[in-house]
mmCIF file of C-alpha atoms and ligand atoms in Angstrom:
data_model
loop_
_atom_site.group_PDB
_atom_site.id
_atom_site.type_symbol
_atom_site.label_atom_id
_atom_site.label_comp_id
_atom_site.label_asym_id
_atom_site.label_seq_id
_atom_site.Cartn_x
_atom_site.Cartn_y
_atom_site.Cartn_z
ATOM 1 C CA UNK A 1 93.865 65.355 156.926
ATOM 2 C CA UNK A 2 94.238 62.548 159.666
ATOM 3 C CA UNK A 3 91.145 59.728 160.009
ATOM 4 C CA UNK A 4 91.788 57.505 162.895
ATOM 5 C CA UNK A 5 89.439 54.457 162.111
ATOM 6 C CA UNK A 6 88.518 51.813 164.592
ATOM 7 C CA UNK A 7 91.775 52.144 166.103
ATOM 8 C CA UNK A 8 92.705 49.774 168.749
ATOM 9 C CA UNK A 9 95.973 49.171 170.751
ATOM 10 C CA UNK A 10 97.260 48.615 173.998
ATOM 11 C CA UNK A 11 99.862 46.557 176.044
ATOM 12 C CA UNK A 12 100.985 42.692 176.014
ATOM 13 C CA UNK A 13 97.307 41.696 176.838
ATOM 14 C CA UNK A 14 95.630 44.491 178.020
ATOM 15 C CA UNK A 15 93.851 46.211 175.413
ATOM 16 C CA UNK A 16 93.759 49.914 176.086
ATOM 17 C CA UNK A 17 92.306 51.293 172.679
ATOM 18 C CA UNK A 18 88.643 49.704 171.764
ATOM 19 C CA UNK A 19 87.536 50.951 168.009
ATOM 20 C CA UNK A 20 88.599 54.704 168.280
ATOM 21 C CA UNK A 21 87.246 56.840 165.739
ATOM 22 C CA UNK A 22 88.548 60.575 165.341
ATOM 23 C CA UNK A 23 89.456 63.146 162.641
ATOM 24 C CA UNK A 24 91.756 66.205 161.971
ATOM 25 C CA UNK A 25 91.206 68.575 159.049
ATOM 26 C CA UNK A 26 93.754 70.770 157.777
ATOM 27 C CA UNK A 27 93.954 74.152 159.610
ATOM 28 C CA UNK A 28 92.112 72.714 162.665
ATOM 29 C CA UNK A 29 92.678 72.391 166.585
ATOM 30 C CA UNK A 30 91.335 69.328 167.451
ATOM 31 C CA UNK A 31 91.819 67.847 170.960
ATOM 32 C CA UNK A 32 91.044 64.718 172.810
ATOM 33 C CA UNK A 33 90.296 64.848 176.205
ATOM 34 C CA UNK A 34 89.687 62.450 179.181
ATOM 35 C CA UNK A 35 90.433 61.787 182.511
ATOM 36 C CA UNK A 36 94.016 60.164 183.810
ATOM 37 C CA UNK A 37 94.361 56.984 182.593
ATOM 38 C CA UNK A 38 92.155 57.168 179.749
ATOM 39 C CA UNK A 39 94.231 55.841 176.591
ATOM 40 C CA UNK A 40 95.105 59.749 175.354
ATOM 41 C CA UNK A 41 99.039 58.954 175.194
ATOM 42 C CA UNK A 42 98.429 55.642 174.578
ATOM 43 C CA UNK A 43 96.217 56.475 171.259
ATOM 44 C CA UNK A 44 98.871 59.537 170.502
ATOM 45 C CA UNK A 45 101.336 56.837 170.716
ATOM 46 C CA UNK A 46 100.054 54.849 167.845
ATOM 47 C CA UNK A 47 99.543 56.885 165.570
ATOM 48 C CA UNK A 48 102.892 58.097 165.631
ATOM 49 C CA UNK A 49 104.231 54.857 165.561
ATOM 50 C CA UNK A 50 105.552 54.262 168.498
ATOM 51 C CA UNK A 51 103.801 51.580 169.864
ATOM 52 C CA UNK A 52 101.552 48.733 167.726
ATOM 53 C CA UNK A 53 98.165 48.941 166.080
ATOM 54 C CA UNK A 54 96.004 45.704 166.711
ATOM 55 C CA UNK A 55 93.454 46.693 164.622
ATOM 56 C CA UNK A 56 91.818 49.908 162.663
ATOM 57 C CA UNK A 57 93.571 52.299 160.493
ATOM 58 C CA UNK A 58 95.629 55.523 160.758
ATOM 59 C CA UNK A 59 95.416 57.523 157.633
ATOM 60 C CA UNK A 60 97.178 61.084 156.670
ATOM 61 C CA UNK A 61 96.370 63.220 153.749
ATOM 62 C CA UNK A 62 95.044 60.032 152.039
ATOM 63 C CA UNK A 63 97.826 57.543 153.239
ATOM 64 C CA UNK A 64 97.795 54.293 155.307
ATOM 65 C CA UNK A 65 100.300 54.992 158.024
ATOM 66 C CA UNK A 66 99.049 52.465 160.367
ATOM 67 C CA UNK A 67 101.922 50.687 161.527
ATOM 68 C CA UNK A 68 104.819 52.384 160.039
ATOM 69 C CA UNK A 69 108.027 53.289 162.004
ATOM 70 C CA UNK A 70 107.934 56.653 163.653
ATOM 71 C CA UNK A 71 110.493 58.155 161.148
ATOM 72 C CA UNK A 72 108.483 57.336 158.473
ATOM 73 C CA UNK A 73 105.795 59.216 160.442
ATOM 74 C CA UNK A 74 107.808 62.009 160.589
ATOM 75 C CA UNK A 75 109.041 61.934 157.319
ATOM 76 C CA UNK A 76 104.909 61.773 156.361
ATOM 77 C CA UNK A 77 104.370 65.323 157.905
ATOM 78 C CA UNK A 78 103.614 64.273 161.765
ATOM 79 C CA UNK A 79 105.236 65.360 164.622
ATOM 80 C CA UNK A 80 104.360 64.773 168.015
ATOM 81 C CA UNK A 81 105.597 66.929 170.762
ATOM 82 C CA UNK A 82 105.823 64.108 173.449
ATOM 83 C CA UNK A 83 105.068 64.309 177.213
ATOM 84 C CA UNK A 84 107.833 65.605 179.561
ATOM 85 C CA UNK A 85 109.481 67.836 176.713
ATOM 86 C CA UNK A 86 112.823 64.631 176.449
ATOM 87 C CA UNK A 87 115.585 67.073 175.550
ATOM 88 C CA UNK A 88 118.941 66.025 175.715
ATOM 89 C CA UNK A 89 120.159 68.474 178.570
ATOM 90 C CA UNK A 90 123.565 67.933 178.189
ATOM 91 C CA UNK A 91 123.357 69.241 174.766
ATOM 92 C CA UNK A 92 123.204 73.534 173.899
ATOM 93 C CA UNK A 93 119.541 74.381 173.208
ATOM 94 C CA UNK A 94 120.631 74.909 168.980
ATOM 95 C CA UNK A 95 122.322 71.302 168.887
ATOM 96 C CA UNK A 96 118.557 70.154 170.502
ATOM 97 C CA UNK A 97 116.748 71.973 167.899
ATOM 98 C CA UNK A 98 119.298 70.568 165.241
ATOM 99 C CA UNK A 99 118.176 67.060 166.454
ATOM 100 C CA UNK A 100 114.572 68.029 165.470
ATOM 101 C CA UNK A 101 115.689 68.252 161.806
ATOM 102 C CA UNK A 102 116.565 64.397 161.195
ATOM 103 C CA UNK A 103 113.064 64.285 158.512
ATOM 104 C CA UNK A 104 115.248 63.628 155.652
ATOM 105 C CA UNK A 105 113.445 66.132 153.336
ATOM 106 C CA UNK A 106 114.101 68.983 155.868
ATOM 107 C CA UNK A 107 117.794 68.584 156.350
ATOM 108 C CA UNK A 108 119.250 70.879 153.564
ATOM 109 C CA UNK A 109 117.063 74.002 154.618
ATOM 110 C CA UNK A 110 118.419 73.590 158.310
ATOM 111 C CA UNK A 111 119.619 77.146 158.712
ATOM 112 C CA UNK A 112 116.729 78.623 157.315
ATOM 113 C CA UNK A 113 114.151 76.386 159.339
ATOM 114 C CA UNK A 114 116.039 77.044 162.519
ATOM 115 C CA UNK A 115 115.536 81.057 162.166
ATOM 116 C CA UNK A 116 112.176 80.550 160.219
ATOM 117 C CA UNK A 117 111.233 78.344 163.886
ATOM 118 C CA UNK A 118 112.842 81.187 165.845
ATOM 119 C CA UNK A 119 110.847 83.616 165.146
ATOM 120 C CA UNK A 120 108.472 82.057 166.743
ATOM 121 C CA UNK A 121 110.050 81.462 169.987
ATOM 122 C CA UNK A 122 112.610 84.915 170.530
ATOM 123 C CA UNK A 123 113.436 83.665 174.131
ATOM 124 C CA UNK A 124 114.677 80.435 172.878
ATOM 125 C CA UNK A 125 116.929 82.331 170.028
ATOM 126 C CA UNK A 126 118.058 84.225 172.709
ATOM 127 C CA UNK A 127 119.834 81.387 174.675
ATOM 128 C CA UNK A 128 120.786 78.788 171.691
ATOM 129 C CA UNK A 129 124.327 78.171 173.445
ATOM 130 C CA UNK A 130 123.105 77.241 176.702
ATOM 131 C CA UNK A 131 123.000 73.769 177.881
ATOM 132 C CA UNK A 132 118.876 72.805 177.539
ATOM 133 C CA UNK A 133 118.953 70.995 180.914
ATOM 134 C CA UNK A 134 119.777 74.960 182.630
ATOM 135 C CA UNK A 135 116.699 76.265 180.944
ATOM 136 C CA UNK A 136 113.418 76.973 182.899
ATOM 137 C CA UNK A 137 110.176 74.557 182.798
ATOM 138 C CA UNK A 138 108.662 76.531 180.891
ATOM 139 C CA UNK A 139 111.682 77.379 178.591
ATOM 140 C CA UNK A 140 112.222 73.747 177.377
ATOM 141 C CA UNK A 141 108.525 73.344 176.773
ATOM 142 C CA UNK A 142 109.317 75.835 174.063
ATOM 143 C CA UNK A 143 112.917 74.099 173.051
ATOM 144 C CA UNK A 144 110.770 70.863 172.487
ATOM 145 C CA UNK A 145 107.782 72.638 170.474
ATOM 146 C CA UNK A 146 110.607 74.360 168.236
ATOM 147 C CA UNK A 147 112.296 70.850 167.581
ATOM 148 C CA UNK A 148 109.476 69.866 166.959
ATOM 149 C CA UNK A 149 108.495 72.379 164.322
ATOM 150 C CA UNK A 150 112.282 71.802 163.332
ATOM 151 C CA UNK A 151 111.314 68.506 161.427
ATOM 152 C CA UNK A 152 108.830 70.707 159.250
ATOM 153 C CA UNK A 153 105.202 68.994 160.015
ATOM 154 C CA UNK A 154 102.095 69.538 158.840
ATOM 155 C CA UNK A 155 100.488 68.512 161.776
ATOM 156 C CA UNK A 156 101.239 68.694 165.246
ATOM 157 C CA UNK A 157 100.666 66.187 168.182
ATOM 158 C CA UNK A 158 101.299 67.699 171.693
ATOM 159 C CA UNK A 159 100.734 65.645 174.678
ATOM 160 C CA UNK A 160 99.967 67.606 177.935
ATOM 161 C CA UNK A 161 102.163 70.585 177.058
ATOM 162 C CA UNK A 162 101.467 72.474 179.798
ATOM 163 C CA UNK A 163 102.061 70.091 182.565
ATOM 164 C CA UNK A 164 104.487 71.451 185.277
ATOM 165 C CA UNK A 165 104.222 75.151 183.825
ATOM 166 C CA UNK A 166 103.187 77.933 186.115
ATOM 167 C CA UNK A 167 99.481 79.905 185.047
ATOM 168 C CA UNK A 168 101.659 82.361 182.961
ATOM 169 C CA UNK A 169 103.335 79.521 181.167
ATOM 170 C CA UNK A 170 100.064 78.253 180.581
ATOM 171 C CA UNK A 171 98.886 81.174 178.923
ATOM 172 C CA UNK A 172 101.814 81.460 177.253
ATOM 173 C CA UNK A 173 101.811 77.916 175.921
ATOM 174 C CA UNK A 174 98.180 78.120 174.840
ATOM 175 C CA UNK A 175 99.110 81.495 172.929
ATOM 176 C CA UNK A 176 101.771 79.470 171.387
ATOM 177 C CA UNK A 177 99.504 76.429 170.081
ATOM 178 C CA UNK A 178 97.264 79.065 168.417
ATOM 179 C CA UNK A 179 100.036 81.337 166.568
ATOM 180 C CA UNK A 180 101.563 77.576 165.299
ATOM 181 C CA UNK A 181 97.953 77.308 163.377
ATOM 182 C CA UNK A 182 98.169 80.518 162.669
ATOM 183 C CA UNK A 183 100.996 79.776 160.230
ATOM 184 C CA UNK A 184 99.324 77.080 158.589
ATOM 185 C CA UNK A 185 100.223 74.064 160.936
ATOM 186 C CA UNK A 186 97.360 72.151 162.045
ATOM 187 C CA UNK A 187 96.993 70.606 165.635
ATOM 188 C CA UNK A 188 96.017 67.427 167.555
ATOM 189 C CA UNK A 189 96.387 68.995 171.483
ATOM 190 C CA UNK A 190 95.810 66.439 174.776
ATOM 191 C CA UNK A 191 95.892 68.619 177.700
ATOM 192 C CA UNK A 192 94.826 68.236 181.342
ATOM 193 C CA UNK A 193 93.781 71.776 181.338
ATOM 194 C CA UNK A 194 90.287 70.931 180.134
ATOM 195 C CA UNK A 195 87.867 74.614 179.858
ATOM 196 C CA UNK A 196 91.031 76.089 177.948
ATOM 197 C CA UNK A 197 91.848 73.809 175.563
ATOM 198 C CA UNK A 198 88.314 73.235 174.787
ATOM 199 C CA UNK A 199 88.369 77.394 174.179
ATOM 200 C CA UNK A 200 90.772 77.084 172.013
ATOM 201 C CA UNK A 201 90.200 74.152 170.339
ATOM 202 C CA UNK A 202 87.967 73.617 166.553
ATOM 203 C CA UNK A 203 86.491 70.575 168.045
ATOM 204 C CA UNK A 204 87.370 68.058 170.313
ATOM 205 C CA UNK A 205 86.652 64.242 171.380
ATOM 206 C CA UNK A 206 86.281 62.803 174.933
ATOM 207 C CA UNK A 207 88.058 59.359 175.469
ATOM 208 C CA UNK A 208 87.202 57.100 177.895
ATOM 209 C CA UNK A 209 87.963 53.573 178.513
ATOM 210 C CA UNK A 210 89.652 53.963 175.266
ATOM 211 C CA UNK A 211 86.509 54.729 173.186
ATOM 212 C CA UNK A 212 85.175 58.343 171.786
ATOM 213 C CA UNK A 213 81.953 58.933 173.794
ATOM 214 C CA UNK A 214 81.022 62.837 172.895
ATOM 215 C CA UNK A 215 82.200 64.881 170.481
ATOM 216 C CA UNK A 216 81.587 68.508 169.159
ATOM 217 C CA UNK A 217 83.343 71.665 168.909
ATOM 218 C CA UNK A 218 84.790 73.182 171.443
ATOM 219 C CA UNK A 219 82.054 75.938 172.199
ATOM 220 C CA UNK A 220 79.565 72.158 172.374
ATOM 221 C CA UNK A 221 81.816 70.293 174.542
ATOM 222 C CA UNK A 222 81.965 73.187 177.121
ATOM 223 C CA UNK A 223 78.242 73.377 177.445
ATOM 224 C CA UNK A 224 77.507 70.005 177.622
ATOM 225 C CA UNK A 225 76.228 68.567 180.601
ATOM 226 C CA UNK A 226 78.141 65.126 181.053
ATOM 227 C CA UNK A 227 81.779 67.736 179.855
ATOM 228 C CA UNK A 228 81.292 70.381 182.697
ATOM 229 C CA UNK A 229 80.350 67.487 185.474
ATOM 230 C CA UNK A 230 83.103 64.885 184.467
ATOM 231 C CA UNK A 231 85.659 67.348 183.394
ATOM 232 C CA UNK A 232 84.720 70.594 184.119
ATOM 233 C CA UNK A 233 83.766 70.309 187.570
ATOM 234 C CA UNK A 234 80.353 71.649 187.606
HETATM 235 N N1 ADP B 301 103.972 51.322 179.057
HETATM 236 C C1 ADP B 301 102.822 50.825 179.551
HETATM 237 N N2 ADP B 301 102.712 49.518 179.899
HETATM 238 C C2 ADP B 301 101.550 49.020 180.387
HETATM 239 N N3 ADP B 301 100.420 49.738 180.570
HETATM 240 C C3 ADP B 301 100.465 51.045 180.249
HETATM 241 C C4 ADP B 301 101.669 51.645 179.730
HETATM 242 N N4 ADP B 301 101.400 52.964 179.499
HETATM 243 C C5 ADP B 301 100.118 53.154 179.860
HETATM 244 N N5 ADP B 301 99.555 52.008 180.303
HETATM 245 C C6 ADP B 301 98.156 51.857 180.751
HETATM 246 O O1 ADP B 301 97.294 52.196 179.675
HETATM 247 C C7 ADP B 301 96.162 52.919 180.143
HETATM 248 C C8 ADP B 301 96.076 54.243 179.389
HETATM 249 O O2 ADP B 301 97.220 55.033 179.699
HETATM 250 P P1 ADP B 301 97.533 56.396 178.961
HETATM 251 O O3 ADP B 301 97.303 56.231 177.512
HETATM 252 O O4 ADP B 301 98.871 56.821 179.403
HETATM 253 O O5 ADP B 301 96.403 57.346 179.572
HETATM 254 P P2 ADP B 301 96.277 58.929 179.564
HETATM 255 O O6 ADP B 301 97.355 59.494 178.691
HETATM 256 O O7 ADP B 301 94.897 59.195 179.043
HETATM 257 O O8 ADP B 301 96.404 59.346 180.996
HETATM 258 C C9 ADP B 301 96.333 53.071 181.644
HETATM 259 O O9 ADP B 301 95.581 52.085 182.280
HETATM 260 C C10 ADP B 301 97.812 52.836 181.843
HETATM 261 O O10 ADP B 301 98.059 52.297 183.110
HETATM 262 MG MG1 MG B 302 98.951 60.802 179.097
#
């Protein structure tokens, strides 16, 4: 579904991305993992367009995205839930959900998307007419995964969802991730929270110094030796 060929990318003059190499198929979790500072955002970042390719390819269900806007990223099928949640809090909860629709082929079915999407999240239905910036943490983690589903993708790009939450908001996040698959949605996940996501995850890469250096599923990563010492902390 997504190939991510010899990707590189980085910052003025400091390369951060050397040659990755990573793939997504349809229906899968995949996630990349690595430690702080490793190029995850950064690489997240470029393939949803918001930041420059210098070299490699980005392709999506057989198309050449590399170096398109982020719109027409969106409008492809990808949709990244970015770090930090970015709602407008000055804005009720439904108008930040309606911002999630702007994929132009999504925009008639609005209404229907928005309840389809709230299903999924009843707590969020429940306070649509509140301002977003009054909501809980963990509350506008959801806001930004439903505007996120708002705009209709195929897959998913989340990047450290569950930073900030408490261990129940964890869970609750990680629940979340695997009911979106559940309904057909694939996922590319980045979380800090290493021996979970790799639980949950199909398979999953290990970045460092912006190159792939293991990969496996998740059951492989979290029984291999250089995983559990680096990451897992035994
Ligand atoms: N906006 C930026 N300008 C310059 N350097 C950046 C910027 N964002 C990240 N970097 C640098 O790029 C490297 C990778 O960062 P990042 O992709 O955010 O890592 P991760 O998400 O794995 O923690 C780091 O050395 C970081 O300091
Ligand atoms: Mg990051």
């Amino acid at each position: 579904m997504l190939k991510v060929s010899n990707l590189c990318a980085g910052y003025g003059k400091s390369q951060v991305l050397n040659g990755l190499d990573f793939e997504v198929r349809a229906g899968e979790i995949v996630t990349l993992i690595g430690a702080n500072g490793a190029g995850k955002t950064t690489t997240l970042k470029t393939l949803c367009g918001v930041i420059p390719a210098t070299g490699g390819t980005v392709e999506f269900e057989g198309r050449d995205l590399t170096n398109r806007k982020p719109y027409d990223i969106v409008d492809a099928g990808i949709t990244m839930i970015p770090e930090g949640r970015q709602l407008f809090p000055h804005f009720t909860v439904r108008d930040n959900l309606l911002m999630g629709a702007y994929k132009r082929a999504a925009r008639p079915q609005v209404e229907r998307k928005l309840e389809e999407v709230l299903g999924l999240f009843p707590r969020v239905k429940e306070r649509l007419k509140q301002y977003a910036g009054s909501l809980s943490g963990g509350e506008q983690q959801m806001v930004a995964i439903a505007r996120g589903m708002m705009a209709d993708p195929r897959l998913l790009v989340f990047d450290e969802p569950s930073l900030g939450l408490s261990p129940l908001l964890v869970q609750q996040m990680f629940e979340t991730i695997r009911n979106i698959t559940g309904r057909g949605m694939t996922v590319l996940l980045v979380e800090q929270n290493v021996f979970r996501t790799l639980r949950l995850a199909d398979r999953g890469y290990v970045l460092e110094n912006g190159a792939i250096v293991r990969s496996g599923t998740g059951a492989e990563l979290l029984s291999d030796p250089h995983v559990k010492k680096a990451y897992l902390g035994h």
